[in-house]
Structures are given as structure tokens and as C-alpha cells.
mmCIF file of C-alpha atoms in Angstrom:
data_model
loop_
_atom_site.group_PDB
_atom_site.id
_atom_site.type_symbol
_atom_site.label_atom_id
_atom_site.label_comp_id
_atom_site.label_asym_id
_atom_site.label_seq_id
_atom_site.Cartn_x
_atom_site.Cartn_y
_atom_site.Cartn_z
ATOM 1 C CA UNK A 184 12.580 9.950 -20.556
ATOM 2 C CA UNK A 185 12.931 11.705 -16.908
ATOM 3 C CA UNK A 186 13.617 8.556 -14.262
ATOM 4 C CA UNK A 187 11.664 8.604 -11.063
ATOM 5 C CA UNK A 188 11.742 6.290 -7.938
ATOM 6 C CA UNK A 189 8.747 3.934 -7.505
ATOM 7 C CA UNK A 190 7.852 5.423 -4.399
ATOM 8 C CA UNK A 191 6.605 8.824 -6.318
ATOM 9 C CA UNK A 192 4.531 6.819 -9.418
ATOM 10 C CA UNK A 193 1.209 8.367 -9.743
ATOM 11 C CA UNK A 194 -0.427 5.372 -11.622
ATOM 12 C CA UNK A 195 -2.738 8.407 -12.914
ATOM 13 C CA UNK A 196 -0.191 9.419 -14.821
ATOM 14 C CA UNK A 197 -0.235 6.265 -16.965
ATOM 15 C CA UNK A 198 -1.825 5.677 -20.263
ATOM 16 C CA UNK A 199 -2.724 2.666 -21.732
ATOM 17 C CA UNK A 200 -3.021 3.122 -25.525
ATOM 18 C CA UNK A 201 -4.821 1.485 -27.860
ATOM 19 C CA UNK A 202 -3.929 -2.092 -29.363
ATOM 20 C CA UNK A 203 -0.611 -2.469 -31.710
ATOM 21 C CA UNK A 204 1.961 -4.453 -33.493
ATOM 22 C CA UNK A 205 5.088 -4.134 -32.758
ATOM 23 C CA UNK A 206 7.901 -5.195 -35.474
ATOM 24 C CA UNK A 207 7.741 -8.776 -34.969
ATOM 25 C CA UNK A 208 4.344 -8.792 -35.542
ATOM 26 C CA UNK A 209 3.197 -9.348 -31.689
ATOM 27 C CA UNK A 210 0.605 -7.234 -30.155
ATOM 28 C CA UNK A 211 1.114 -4.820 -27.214
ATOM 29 C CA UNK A 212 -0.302 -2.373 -25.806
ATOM 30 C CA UNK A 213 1.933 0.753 -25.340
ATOM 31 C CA UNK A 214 2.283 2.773 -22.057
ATOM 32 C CA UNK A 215 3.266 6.128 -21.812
ATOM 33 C CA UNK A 216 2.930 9.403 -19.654
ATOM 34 C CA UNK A 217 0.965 10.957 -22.538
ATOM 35 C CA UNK A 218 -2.377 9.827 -23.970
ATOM 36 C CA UNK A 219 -1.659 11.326 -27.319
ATOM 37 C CA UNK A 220 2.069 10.178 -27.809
ATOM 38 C CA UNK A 221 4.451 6.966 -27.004
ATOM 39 C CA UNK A 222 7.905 8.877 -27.753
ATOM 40 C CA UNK A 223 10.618 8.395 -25.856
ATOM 41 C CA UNK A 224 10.786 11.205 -23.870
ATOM 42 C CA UNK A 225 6.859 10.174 -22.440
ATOM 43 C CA UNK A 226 8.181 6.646 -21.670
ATOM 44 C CA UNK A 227 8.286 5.107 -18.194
ATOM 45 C CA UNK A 228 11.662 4.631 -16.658
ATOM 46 C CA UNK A 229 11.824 3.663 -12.783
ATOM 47 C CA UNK A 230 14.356 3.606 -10.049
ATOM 48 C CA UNK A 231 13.056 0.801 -8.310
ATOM 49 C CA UNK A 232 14.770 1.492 -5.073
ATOM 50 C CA UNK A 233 14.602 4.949 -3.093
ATOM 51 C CA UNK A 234 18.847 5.424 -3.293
ATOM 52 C CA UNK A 235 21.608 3.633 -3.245
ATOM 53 C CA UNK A 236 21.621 3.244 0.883
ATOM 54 C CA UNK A 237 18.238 1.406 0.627
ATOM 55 C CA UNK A 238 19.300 -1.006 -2.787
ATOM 56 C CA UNK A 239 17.488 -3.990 -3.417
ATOM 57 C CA UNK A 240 19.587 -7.417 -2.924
ATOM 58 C CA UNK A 241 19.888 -10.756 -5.679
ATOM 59 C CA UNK A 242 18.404 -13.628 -4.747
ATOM 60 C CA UNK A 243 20.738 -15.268 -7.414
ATOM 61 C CA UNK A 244 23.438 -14.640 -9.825
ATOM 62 C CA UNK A 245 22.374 -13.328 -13.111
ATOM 63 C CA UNK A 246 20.151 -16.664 -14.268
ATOM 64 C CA UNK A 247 21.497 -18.400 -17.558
ATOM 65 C CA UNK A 248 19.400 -19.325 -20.707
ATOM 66 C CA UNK A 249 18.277 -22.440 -21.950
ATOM 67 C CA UNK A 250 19.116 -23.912 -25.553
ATOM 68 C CA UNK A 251 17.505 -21.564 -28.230
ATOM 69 C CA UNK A 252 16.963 -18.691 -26.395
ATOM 70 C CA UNK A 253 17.785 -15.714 -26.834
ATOM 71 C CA UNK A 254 21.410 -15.596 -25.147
ATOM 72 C CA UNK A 255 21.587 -11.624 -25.406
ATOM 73 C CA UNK A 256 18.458 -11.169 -22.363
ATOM 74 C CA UNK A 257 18.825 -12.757 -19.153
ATOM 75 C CA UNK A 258 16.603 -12.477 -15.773
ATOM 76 C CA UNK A 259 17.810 -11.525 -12.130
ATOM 77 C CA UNK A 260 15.730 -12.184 -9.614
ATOM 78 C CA UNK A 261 15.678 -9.075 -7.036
ATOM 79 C CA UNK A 262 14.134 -8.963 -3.414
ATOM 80 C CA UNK A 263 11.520 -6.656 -3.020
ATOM 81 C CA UNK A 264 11.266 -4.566 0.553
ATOM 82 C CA UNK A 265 7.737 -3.552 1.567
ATOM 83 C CA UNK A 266 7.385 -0.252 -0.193
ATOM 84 C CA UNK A 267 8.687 -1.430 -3.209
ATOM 85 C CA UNK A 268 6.582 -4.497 -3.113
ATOM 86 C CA UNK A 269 3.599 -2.267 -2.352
ATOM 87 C CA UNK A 270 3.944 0.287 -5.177
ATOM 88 C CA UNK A 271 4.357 -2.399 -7.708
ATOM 89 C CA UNK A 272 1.109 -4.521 -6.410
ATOM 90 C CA UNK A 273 -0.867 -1.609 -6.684
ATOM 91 C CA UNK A 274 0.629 -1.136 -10.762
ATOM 92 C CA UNK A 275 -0.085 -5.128 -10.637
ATOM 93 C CA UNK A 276 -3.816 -4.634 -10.034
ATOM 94 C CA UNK A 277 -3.866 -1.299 -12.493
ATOM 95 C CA UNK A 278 -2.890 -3.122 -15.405
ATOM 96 C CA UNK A 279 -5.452 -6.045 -14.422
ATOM 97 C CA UNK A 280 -8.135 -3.259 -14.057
ATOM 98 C CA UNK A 281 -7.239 -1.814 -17.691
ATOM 99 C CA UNK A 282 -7.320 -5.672 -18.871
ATOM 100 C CA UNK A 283 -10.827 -6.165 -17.182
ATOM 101 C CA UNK A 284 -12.467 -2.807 -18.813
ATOM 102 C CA UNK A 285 -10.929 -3.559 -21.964
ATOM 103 C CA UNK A 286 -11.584 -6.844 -22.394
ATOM 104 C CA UNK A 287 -12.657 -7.260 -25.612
ATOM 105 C CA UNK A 288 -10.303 -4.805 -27.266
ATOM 106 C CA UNK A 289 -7.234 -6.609 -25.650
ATOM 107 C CA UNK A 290 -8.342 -10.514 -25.884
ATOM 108 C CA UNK A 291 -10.938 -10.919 -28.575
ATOM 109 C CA UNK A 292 -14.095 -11.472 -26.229
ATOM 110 C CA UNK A 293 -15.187 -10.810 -22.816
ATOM 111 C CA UNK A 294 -13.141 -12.228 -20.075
ATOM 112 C CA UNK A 295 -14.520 -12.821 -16.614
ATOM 113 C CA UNK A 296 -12.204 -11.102 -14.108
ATOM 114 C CA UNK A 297 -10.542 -14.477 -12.685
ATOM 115 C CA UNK A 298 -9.935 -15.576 -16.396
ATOM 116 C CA UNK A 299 -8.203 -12.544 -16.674
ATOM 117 C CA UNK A 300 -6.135 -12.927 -13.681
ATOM 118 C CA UNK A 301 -5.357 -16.531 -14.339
ATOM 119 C CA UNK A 302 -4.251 -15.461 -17.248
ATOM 120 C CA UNK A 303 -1.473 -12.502 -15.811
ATOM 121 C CA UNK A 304 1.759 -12.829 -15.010
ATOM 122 C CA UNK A 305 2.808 -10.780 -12.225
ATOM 123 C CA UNK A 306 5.402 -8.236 -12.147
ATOM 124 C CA UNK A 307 5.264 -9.482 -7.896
ATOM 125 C CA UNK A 308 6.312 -12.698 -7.712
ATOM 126 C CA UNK A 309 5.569 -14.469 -4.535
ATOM 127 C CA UNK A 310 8.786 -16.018 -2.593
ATOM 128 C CA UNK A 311 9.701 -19.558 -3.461
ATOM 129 C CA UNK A 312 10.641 -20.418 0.310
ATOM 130 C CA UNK A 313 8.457 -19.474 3.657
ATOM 131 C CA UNK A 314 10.048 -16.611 5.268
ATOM 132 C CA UNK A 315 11.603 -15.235 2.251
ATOM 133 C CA UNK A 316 10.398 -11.939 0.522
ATOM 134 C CA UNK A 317 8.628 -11.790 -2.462
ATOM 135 C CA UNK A 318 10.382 -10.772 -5.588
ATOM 136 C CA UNK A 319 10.527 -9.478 -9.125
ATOM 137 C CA UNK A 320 12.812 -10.560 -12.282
ATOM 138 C CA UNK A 321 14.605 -7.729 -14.775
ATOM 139 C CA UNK A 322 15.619 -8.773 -17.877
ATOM 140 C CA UNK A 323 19.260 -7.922 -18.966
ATOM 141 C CA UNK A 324 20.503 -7.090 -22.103
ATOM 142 C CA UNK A 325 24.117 -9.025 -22.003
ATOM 143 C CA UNK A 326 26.709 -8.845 -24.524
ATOM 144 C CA UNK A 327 26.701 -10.204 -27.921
ATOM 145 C CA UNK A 328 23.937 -7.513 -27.484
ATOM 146 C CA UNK A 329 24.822 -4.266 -30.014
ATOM 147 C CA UNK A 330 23.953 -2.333 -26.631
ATOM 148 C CA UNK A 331 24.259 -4.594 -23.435
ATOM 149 C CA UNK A 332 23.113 -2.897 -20.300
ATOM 150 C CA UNK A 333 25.241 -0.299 -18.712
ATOM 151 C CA UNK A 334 26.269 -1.679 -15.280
ATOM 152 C CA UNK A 335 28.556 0.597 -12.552
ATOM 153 C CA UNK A 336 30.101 -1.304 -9.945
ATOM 154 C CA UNK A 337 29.419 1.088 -6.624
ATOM 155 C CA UNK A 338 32.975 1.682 -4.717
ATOM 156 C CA UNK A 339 33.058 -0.139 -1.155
ATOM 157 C CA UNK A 340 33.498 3.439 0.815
ATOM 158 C CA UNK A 341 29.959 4.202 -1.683
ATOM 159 C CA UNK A 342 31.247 7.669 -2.833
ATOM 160 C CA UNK A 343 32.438 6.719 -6.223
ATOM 161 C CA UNK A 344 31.091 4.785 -9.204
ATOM 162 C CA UNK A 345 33.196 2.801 -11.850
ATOM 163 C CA UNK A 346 32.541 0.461 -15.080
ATOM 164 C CA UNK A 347 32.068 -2.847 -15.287
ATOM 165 C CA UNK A 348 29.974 -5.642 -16.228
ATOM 166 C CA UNK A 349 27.253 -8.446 -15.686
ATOM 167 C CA UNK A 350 30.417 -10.317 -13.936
ATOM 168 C CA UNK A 351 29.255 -8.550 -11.235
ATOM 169 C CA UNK A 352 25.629 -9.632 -10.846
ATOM 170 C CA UNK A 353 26.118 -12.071 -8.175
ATOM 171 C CA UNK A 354 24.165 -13.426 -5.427
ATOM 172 C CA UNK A 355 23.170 -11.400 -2.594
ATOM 173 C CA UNK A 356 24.910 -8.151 -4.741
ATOM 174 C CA UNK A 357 23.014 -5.069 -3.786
ATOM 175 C CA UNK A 358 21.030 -2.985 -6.699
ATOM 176 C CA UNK A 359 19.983 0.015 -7.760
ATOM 177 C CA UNK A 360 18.408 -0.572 -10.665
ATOM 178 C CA UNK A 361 16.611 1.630 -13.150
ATOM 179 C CA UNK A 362 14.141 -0.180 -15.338
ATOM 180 C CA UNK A 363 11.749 0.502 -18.389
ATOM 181 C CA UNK A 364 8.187 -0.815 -18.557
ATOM 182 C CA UNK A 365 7.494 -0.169 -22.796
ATOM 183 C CA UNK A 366 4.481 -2.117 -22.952
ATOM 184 C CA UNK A 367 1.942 -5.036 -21.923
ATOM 185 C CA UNK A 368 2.755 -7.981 -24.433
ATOM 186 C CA UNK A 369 0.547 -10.896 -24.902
ATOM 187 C CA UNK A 370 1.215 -14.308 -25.539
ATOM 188 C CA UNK A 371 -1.443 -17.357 -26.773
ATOM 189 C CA UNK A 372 -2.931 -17.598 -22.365
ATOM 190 C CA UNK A 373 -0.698 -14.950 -21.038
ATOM 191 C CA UNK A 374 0.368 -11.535 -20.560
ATOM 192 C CA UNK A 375 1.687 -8.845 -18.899
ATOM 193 C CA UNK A 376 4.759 -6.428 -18.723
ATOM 194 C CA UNK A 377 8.837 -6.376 -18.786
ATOM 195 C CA UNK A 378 10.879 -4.723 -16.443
ATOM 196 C CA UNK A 379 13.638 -3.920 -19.452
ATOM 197 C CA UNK A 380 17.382 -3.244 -17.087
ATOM 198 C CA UNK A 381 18.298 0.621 -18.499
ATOM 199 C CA UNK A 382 21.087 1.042 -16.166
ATOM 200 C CA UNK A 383 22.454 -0.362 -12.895
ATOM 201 C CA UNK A 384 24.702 0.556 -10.302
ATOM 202 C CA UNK A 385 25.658 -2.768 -8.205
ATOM 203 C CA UNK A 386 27.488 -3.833 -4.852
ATOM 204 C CA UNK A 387 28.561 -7.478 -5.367
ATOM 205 C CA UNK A 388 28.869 -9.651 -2.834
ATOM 206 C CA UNK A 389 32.615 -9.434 -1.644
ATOM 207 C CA UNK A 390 34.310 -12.876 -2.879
ATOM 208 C CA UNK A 391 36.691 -14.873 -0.158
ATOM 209 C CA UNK A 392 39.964 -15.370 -0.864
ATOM 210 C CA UNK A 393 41.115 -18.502 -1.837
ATOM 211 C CA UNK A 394 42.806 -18.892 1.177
ATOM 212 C CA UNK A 395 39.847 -18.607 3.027
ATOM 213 C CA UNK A 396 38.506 -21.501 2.146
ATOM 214 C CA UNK A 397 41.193 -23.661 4.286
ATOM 215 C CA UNK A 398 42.512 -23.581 7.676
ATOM 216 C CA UNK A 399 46.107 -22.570 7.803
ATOM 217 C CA UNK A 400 48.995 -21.477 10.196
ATOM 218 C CA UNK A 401 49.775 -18.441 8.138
ATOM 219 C CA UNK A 402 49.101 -16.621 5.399
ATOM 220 C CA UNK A 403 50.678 -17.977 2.097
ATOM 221 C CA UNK A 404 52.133 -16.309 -0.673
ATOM 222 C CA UNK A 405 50.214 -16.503 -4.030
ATOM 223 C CA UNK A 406 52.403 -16.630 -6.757
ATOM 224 C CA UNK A 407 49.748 -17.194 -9.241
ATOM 225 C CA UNK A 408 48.103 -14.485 -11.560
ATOM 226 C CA UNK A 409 44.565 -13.143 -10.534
ATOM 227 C CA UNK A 410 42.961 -14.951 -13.537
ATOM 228 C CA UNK A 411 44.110 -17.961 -12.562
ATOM 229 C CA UNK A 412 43.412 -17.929 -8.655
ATOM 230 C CA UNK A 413 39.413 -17.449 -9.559
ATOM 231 C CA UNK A 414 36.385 -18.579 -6.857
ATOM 232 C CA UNK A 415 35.111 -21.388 -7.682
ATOM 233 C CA UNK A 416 31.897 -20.450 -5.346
ATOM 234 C CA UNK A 417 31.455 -18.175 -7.786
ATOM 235 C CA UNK A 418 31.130 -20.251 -10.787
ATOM 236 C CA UNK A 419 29.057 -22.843 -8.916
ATOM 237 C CA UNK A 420 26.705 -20.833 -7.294
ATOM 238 C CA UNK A 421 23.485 -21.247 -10.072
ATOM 239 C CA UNK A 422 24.281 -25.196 -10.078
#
């Protein structure tokens, strides 16, 4: 499963195979490099920035879930610059192409395009404020998760790479993240496709000191442990 950056897809490339079940009993439709094979090595994994100089940035911290979901996959909302944005609205109106000339093998009966669109959700989502940029949302595999997302904190001089953990998806962090479309899922009036997190290498947003936060004569000594002396913008910043 050879990454590549979004700038270099050939939506050519990409198959749409036939109908399936996957083992929860929901139906997808499985896309791959190869029209005869969905193994791993034919899968689609994509660096959705160009390198780590041009990463994308958080909108938000890494969002929280909601009683009785699943606490193991959480979204983060990501920025989108204009080539970005464009590559993945033209893979937006591919897989609404596919859903329009397969109609009836993927929904039961013949949709009319605009059903079909009202029914897709968007791997583009437009920006929630005027001014802002459009965005897109990667799900996160986060521990108790067997195999939580492997996330690399980037080094601030950016020539060395270290581990860490989804502590670090902040606001305004900066991203390179490489992501795995599997599949289109459907749902009762939806559908559409994941962007799965396979690995990330982030920038987080450089906290203040504590001190930082007040206006003092000089600089006082902190006699406190640095688990205790923690950032409360930090912890507040989803409320």
C-alpha cells in the first residue's frame, strides 16, 4: 500500500468494485487501484498535504464523542488550501458520477442525479464562518483502540521526528497527515467515504506558559511539577 500525495491522484486509477458486505453486515463498495483485487497492497493511502513545509492546520482540537459512541474513533477537522481542496472536489464529483451510473446496483432503484447528491456527504466540507476555508474531517483511531493511530510530534527546528500522542492534536497544530479511503459506506439516506488517519506527523500549537497569562515585574520561580502547572486553555479550548 505505496502512499502518494493528493496532488499526483489519477482518479483513473481508481476502481469501484462491485457491491459487498463487510463484517458487520453493512454494504460498501470497495475501492482499490486494481479492478480485479482489493488487497492491501492495491489500497488507497494519501498524503493529503504536498510535505511537511506546506502541512495542513486544525481548525479544532481533536473533537470528543458523544454518549454511546464509539470512544476509540474521533474526528479532526483540518483546513484545506486550494490544491488540496481542488483534488478532493474533483474525487467528490467521481464518486457521485460512479453513484449516478450505478444507480440501481448501489441504491435499489434509479436515482435522479440531485437525489443522489442530496443524499452524499462530502469529503469537502464547506467553512462554517465567511472568510474561513473549507475543510475536511479524519477520523482517529485513539487509544483503548488495540492499534490507535501512530502520531510523531515534528521537532520545532523540523529536522527530527519523535513519538507521541493524540495530546498533541490541538487547535491550529499543523498536519501532515496520511489517510486511507477503504470504501464508500451507505447508511438508510446517506453515503459516502472515510478518510481513516494511518499515520501523522504534527506541529502543535506552542502552549504559553503559565506565567504568561498575567502581568508581572519578573519572572517567578515555579516550584511546582510539570503535571501539575498544566494550561488550562488547553483543556477548555472544545468548550
Amino acid at each position: 500500500m505505496t502512499t502518494q500525495r493528493i496532488h499526483d491522484l489519477d482518479l483513473s486509477s481508481i476502481h469501484f468494485h462491485s457491491p459487498s458486505f463487510n463484517l458487520k453486515g453493512q454494504k460498501v463498495v470497495e475501492l482499490s487501484f486494481d479492478k480485479d483485487s482489493t488487497a492491501w497492497s492495491n489500497r488507497m493511502t494519501l498524503q493529503l498535504c504536498y510535505d511537511e513545509t506546506k502541512p495542513l492546520v486544525s481548525n479544532w482540537a481533536l473533537g470528543q464523542t458523544r454518549e454511546g459512541q464509539d470512544p476509540t474513533k474521533r474526528e479532526y477537522e483540518l483546513a484545506l488550501n486550494k490544491e488540496v481542496e481542488e483534488k478532493l472536489g474533483e474525487l467528490d464529483k467521481l464518486i457521485l458520477k460512479k453513484a449516478s451510473e450505478n444507480s440501481r446496483e448501489w441504491f435499489k432503484k434509479d436515482l435522479k442525479p440531485e437525489q443522489i447528491e442530496a443524499r452524499y456527504k462530502s469529503i469537502v466540507k464547506s467553512a462554517k464562518s465567511e472568510g474561513d476555508p473549507n475543510f475536511i474531517k479524519i477520523k482517529v483511531k485513539c487509544p483503548p483502540a488495540d492499534k490507535p493511530t501512530p502520531i510523531k510530534k515534528l521537532s520545532e527546528d523540523g529536522t527530527s521526528i519523535s513519538n507521541s500522542n493524540i495530546s498533541i492534536l490541538t487547535r491550529n497544530a499543523k498536519v501532515v497527515p496520511t489517510v486511507r479511503i477503504m470504501n464508500v459506506w451507505f447508511m438508510s439516506d446517506s453515503f459516502g467515504v472515510s478518510l481513516a488517519a494511518h499515520k501523522l506527523i504534527v506541529t502543535p500549537l506552542p502552549q504559553k506558559d503559565f506565567q504568561e497569562h498575567f502581568l508581572l515585574s519578573k519572572k517567578l520561580v515555579n516550584v511546582s511539577s510539570e503535571n501539575e502547572d498544566v494550561d488550562e486553555d488547553v483543556l477548555d479550548e472544545n468548550v
